[in-house]
Coordinates of C-alpha atoms in Angstrom, one line a residue:
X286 CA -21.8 -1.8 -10.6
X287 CA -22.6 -1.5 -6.7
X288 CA -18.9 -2.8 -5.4
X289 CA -18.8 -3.7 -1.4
X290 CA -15.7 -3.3 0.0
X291 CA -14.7 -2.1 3.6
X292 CA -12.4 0.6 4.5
X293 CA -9.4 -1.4 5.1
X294 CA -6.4 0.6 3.2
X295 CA -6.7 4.2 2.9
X296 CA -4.1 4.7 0.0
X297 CA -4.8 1.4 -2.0
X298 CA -8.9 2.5 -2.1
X299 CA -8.5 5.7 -2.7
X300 CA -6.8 4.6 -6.2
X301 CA -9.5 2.3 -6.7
X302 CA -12.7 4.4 -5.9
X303 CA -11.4 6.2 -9.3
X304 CA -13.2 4.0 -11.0
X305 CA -16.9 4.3 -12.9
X306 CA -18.7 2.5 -9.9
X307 CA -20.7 3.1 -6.7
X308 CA -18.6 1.9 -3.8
X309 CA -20.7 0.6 -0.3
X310 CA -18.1 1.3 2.1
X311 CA -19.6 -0.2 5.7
X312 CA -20.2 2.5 8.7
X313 CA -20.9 1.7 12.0
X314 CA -21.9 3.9 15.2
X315 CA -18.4 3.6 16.6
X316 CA -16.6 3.5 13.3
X317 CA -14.5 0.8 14.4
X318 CA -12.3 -1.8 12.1
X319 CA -15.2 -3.5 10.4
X320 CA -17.2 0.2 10.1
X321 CA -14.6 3.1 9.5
X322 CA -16.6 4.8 6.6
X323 CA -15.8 7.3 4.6
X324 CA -11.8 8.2 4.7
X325 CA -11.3 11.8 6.2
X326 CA -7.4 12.4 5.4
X327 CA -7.9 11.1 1.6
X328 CA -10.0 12.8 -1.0
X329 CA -12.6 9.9 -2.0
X330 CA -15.4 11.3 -5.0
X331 CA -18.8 11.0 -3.9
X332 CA -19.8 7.4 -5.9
X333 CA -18.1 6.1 -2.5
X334 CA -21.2 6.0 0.1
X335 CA -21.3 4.7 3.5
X336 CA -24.2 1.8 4.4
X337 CA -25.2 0.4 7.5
X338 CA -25.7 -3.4 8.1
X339 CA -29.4 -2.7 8.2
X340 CA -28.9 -1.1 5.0
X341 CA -27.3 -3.7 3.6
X342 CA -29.5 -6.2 4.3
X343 CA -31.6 -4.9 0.8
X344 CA -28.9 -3.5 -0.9
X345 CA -28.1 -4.4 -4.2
X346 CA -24.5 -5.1 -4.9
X347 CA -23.2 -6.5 -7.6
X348 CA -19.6 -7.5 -6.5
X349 CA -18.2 -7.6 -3.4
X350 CA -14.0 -7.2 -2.5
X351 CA -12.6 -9.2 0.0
X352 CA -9.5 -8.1 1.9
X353 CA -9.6 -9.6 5.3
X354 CA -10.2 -13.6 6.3
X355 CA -13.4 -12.9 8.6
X356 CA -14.8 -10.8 5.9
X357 CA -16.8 -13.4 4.3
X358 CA -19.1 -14.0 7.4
X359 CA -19.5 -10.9 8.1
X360 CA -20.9 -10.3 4.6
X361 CA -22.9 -13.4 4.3
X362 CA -24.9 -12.2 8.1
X363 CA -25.3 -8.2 6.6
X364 CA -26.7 -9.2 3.3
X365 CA -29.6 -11.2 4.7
X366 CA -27.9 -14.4 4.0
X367 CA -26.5 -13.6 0.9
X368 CA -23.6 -15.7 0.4
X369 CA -20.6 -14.0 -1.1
X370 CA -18.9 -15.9 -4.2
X371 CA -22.4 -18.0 -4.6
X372 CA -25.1 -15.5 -4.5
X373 CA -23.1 -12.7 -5.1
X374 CA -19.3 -12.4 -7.2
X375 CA -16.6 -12.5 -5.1
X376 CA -13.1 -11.3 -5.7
X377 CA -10.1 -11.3 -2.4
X378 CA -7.8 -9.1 -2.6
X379 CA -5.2 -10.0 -0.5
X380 CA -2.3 -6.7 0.3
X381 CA 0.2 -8.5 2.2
X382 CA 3.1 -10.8 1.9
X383 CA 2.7 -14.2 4.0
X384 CA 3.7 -14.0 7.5
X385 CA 4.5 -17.3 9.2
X386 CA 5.8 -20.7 7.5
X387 CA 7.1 -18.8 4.5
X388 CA 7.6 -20.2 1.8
X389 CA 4.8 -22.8 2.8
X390 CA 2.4 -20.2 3.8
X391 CA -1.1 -21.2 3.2
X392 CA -3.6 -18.0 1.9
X393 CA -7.0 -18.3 3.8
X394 CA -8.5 -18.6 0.2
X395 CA -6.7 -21.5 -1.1
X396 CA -8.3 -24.3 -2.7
X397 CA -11.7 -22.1 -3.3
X398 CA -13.7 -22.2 -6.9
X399 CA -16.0 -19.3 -5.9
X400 CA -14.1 -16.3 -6.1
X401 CA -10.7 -15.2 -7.3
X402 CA -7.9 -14.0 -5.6
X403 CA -6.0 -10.9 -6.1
X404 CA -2.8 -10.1 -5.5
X405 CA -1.0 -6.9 -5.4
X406 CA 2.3 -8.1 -6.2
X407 CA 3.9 -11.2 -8.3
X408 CA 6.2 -11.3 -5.0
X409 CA 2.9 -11.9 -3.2
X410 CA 1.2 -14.6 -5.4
X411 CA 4.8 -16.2 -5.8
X412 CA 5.3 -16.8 -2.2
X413 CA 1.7 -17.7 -1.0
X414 CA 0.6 -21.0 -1.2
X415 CA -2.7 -19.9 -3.2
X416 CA -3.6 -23.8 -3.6
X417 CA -5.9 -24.4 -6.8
X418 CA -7.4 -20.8 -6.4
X419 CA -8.0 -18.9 -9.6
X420 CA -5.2 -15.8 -8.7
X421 CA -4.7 -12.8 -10.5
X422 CA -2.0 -10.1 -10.4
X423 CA -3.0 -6.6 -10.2
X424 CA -0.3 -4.2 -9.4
X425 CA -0.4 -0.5 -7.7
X426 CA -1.8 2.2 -9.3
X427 CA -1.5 5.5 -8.0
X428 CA -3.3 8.9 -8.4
X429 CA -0.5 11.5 -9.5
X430 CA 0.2 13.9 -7.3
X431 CA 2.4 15.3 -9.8
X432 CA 6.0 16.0 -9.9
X433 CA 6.7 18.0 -6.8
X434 CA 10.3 17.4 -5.9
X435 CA 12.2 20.2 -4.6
X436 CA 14.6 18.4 -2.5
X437 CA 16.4 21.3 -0.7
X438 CA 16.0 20.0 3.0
X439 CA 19.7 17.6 3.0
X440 CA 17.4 14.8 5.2
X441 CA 16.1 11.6 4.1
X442 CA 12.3 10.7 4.2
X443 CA 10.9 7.4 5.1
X444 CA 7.0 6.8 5.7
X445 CA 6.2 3.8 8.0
X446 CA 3.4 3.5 10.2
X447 CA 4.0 1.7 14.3
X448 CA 7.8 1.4 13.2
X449 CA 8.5 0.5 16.9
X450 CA 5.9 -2.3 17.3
X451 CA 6.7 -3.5 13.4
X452 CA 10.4 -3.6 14.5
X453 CA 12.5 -5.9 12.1
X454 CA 9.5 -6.4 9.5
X455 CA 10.2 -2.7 8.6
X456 CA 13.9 -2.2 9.1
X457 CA 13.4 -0.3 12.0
X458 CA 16.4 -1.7 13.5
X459 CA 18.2 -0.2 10.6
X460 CA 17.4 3.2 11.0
X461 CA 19.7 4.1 13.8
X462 CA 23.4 3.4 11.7
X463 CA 21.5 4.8 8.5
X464 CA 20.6 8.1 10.2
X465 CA 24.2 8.7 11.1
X466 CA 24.5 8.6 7.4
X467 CA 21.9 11.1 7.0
X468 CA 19.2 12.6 9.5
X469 CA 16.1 11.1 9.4
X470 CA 12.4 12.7 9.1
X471 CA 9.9 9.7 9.7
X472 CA 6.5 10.4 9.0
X473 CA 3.3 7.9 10.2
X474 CA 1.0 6.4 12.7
X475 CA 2.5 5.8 16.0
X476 CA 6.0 7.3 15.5
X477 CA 6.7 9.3 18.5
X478 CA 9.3 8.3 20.6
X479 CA 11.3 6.6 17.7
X480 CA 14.5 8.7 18.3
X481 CA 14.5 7.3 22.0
X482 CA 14.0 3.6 21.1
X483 CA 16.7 3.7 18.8
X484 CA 19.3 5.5 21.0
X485 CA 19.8 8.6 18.4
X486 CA 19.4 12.1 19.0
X487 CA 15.6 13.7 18.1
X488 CA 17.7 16.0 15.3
X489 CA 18.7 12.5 13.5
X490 CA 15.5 10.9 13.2
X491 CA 12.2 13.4 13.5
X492 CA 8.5 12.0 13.6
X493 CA 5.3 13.3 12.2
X494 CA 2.0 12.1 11.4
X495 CA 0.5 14.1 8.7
X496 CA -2.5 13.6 5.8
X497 CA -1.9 12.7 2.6
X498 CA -2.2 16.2 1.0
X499 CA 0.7 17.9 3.8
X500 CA 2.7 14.5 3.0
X501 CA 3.5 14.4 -0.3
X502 CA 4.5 18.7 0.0
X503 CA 6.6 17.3 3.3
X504 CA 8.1 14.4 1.1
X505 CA 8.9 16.5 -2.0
X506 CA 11.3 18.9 0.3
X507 CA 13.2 16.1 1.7
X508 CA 16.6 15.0 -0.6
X509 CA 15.5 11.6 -0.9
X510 CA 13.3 8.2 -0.1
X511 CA 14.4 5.9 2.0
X512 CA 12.9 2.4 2.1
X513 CA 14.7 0.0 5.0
X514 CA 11.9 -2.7 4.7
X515 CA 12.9 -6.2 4.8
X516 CA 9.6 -7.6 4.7
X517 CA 6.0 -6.3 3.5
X518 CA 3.9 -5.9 0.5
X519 CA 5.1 -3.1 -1.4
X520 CA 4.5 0.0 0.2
X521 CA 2.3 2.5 -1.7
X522 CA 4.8 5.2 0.6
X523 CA 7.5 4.0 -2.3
X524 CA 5.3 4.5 -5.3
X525 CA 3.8 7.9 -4.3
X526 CA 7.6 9.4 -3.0
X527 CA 8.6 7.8 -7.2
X528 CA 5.8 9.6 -8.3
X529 CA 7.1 12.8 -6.9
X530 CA 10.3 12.9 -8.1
X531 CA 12.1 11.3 -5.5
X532 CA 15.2 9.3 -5.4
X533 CA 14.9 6.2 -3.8
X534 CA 17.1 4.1 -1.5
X535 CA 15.6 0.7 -0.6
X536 CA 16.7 -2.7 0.9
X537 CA 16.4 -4.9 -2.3
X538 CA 13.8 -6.9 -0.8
X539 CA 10.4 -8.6 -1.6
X540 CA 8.8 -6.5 -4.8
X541 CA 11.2 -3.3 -4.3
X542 CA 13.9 -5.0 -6.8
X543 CA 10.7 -5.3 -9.4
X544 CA 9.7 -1.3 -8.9
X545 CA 12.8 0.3 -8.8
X546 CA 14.6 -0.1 -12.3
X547 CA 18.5 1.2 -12.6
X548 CA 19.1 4.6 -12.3
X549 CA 16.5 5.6 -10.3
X550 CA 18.3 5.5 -7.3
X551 CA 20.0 2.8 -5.0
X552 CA 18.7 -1.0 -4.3
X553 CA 21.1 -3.2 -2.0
X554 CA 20.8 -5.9 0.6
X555 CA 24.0 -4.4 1.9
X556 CA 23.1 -1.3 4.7
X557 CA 26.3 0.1 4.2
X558 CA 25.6 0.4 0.8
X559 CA 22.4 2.0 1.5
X560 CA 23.6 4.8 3.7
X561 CA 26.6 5.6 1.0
X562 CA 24.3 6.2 -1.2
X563 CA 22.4 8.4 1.2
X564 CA 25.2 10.2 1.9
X565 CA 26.0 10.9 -1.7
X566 CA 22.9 12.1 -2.6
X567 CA 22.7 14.5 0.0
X568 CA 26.4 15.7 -1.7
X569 CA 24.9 15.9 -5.0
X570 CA 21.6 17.4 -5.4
X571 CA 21.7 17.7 -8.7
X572 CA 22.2 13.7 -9.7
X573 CA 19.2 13.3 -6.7
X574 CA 17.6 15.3 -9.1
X575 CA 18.0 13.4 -12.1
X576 CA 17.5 9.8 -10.7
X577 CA 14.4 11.6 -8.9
X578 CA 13.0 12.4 -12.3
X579 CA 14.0 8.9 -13.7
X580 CA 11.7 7.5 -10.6
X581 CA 9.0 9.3 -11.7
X582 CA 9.2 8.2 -15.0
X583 CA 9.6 4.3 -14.2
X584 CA 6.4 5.0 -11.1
X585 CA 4.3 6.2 -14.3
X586 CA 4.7 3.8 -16.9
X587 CA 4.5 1.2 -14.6
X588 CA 1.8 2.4 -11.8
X589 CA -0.5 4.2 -13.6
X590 CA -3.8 4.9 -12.6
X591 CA -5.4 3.7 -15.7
X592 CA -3.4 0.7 -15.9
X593 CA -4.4 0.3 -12.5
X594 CA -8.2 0.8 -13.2
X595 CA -8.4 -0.8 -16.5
X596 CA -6.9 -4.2 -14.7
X597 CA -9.5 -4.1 -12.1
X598 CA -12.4 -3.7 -14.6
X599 CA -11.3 -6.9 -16.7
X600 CA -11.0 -8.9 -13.4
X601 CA -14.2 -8.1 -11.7
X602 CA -16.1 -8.5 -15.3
X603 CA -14.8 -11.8 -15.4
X604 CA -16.4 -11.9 -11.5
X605 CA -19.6 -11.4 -12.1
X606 CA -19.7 -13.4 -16.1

């Protein structure tokens, strides 16, 4: 099939771009929001090709994937016309949790009969208000990056992008008690000047921005995964550091309680509880080790890549039939 989709979530496509398809990814001369292209810090194969508008205008596609409310417009105007879910299948994917009246949240799809609406969690479809919408579950898959843990830096790694801006949403305001507990390295987008806004010295809670590859090495070092979120989807950042052979310690909150079984490291609502656990593993290497590996093992059984891949092929058959 020729899939449309636009560049929205670097870590979720590149999982999804695995598959047997050609994927139109949108370009535009300033590769803004609605035209980003081709990813440049993730390896994407070459069945993912960029398209203009004007290319689009005669291009055939078979399905396209929603992820963002104007998206449909936009479509409809670059296709000549074409309108998605009537003249061509339609599935939304929808990443998020609901932000606003929640539980009463209402999706932007609710109550539609011409496309069907994916979500990446049960958390997720749980808590919007999908209306009559035909919805669907599909859950994280990741690419392996293999089982890379080392763990011989006695820090703890969490991976959030615009922590400062995101604020309570992604525990930020949690991270200056927990990296008294244990220092802090605190890689994404928009980091710098963390340490200053939460009052800590720069040796408790470091910042870097790095590419997937030079993440999962930089991960893999640190002792363990730290997860303070209190509200979001869950992140791919969890699955990837479970992957690797990470323990992880994470607010049980939203679909965390779901991913992280027992003994695979430490879920609590409870921060105190979180940074004792920190504190323990950085004490005993060798049960981070062990609960590290028992990650991994729960990450692959449960977020495989062709689970992942074989879930999205039923759904968008269904699409298009």
């Amino acid at each position: 099939m020729n899939i449309l989709l636009w560049h929205v979530h670097g870590s979720w496509t590149t999982s999804f771009v695995q598959g047997p398809h050609t994927y139109l990814v949108p370009v535009t001369p300033d590769r803004g929001p609605d035209g980003l292209g081709r990813a440049r810090t993730f390896s994407w194969p070459d069945s993912v090709r960029e398209v203009t508008p004007d290319e689009l205008r005669d291009a055939e596609v078979d399905l396209i994937v929603f992820q963002r409310p104007h998206e449909p417009d936009l479509a409809e105007r670059w296709l000549g016309g074409r309108r998605p879910g009537r003249d061509v299948p339609a599935v939304y994917l929808e990443h998020n949790a609901p932000d606003g009246d929640v539980p009463s949240t209402r999706h932007p799809c609710a109550d539609r009969d011409d496309l069907t609406l994916v979500h990446v969690t049960h958390f997720n479809r749980l808590f919007w208000d999908n209306g009559t919408t035909r919805t669907e579950v599909i859950e994280h898959g990741i690419v392996d990056p293999g089982h890379q843990y080392i763990g011989h830096l006695p820090r703890a790694a969490v991976v959030v992008n615009e922590p400062v801006r995101r604020g309570r949403y992604t525990g930020t305001d949690l991270l200056a008690d927990l990296s008294r507990a244990a220092p802090l390295d605190v890689f994404g987008m928009r980091t710098e000047g963390l340490a200053a806004h939460l009052g800590v010295p720069e040796e408790r809670c470091r910042t870097a921005d790095l590419p997937q590859s030079e993440l999962h090495v930089a991960l893999a070092e640190r002792r363990l995964y730290l997860h303070p979120v209190r509200w979001t989807s869950l992140g791919l950042s969890l699955l990837e550091a479970m992957h690797l052979g990470m323990p992880v310690v994470a607010l049980a909150t939203t679909e965390a309680v779901e991913a992280i079984p027992r003994g695979a490291g430490t879920l609590s609502t409870r921060p105190e509880v979180l940074a004792r656990a920190a504190r323990r593993y950085l004490e005993e290497p060798e049960a981070a080790a062990e609960d590290g590996a028992r990650a991994r093992q729960a990450a692959l059984e449960r977020y495989g890549l062709k689970r992942f891949l074989d879930d999205w092929e039923r759904v968008m058959t269904e699409a298009i039939s």
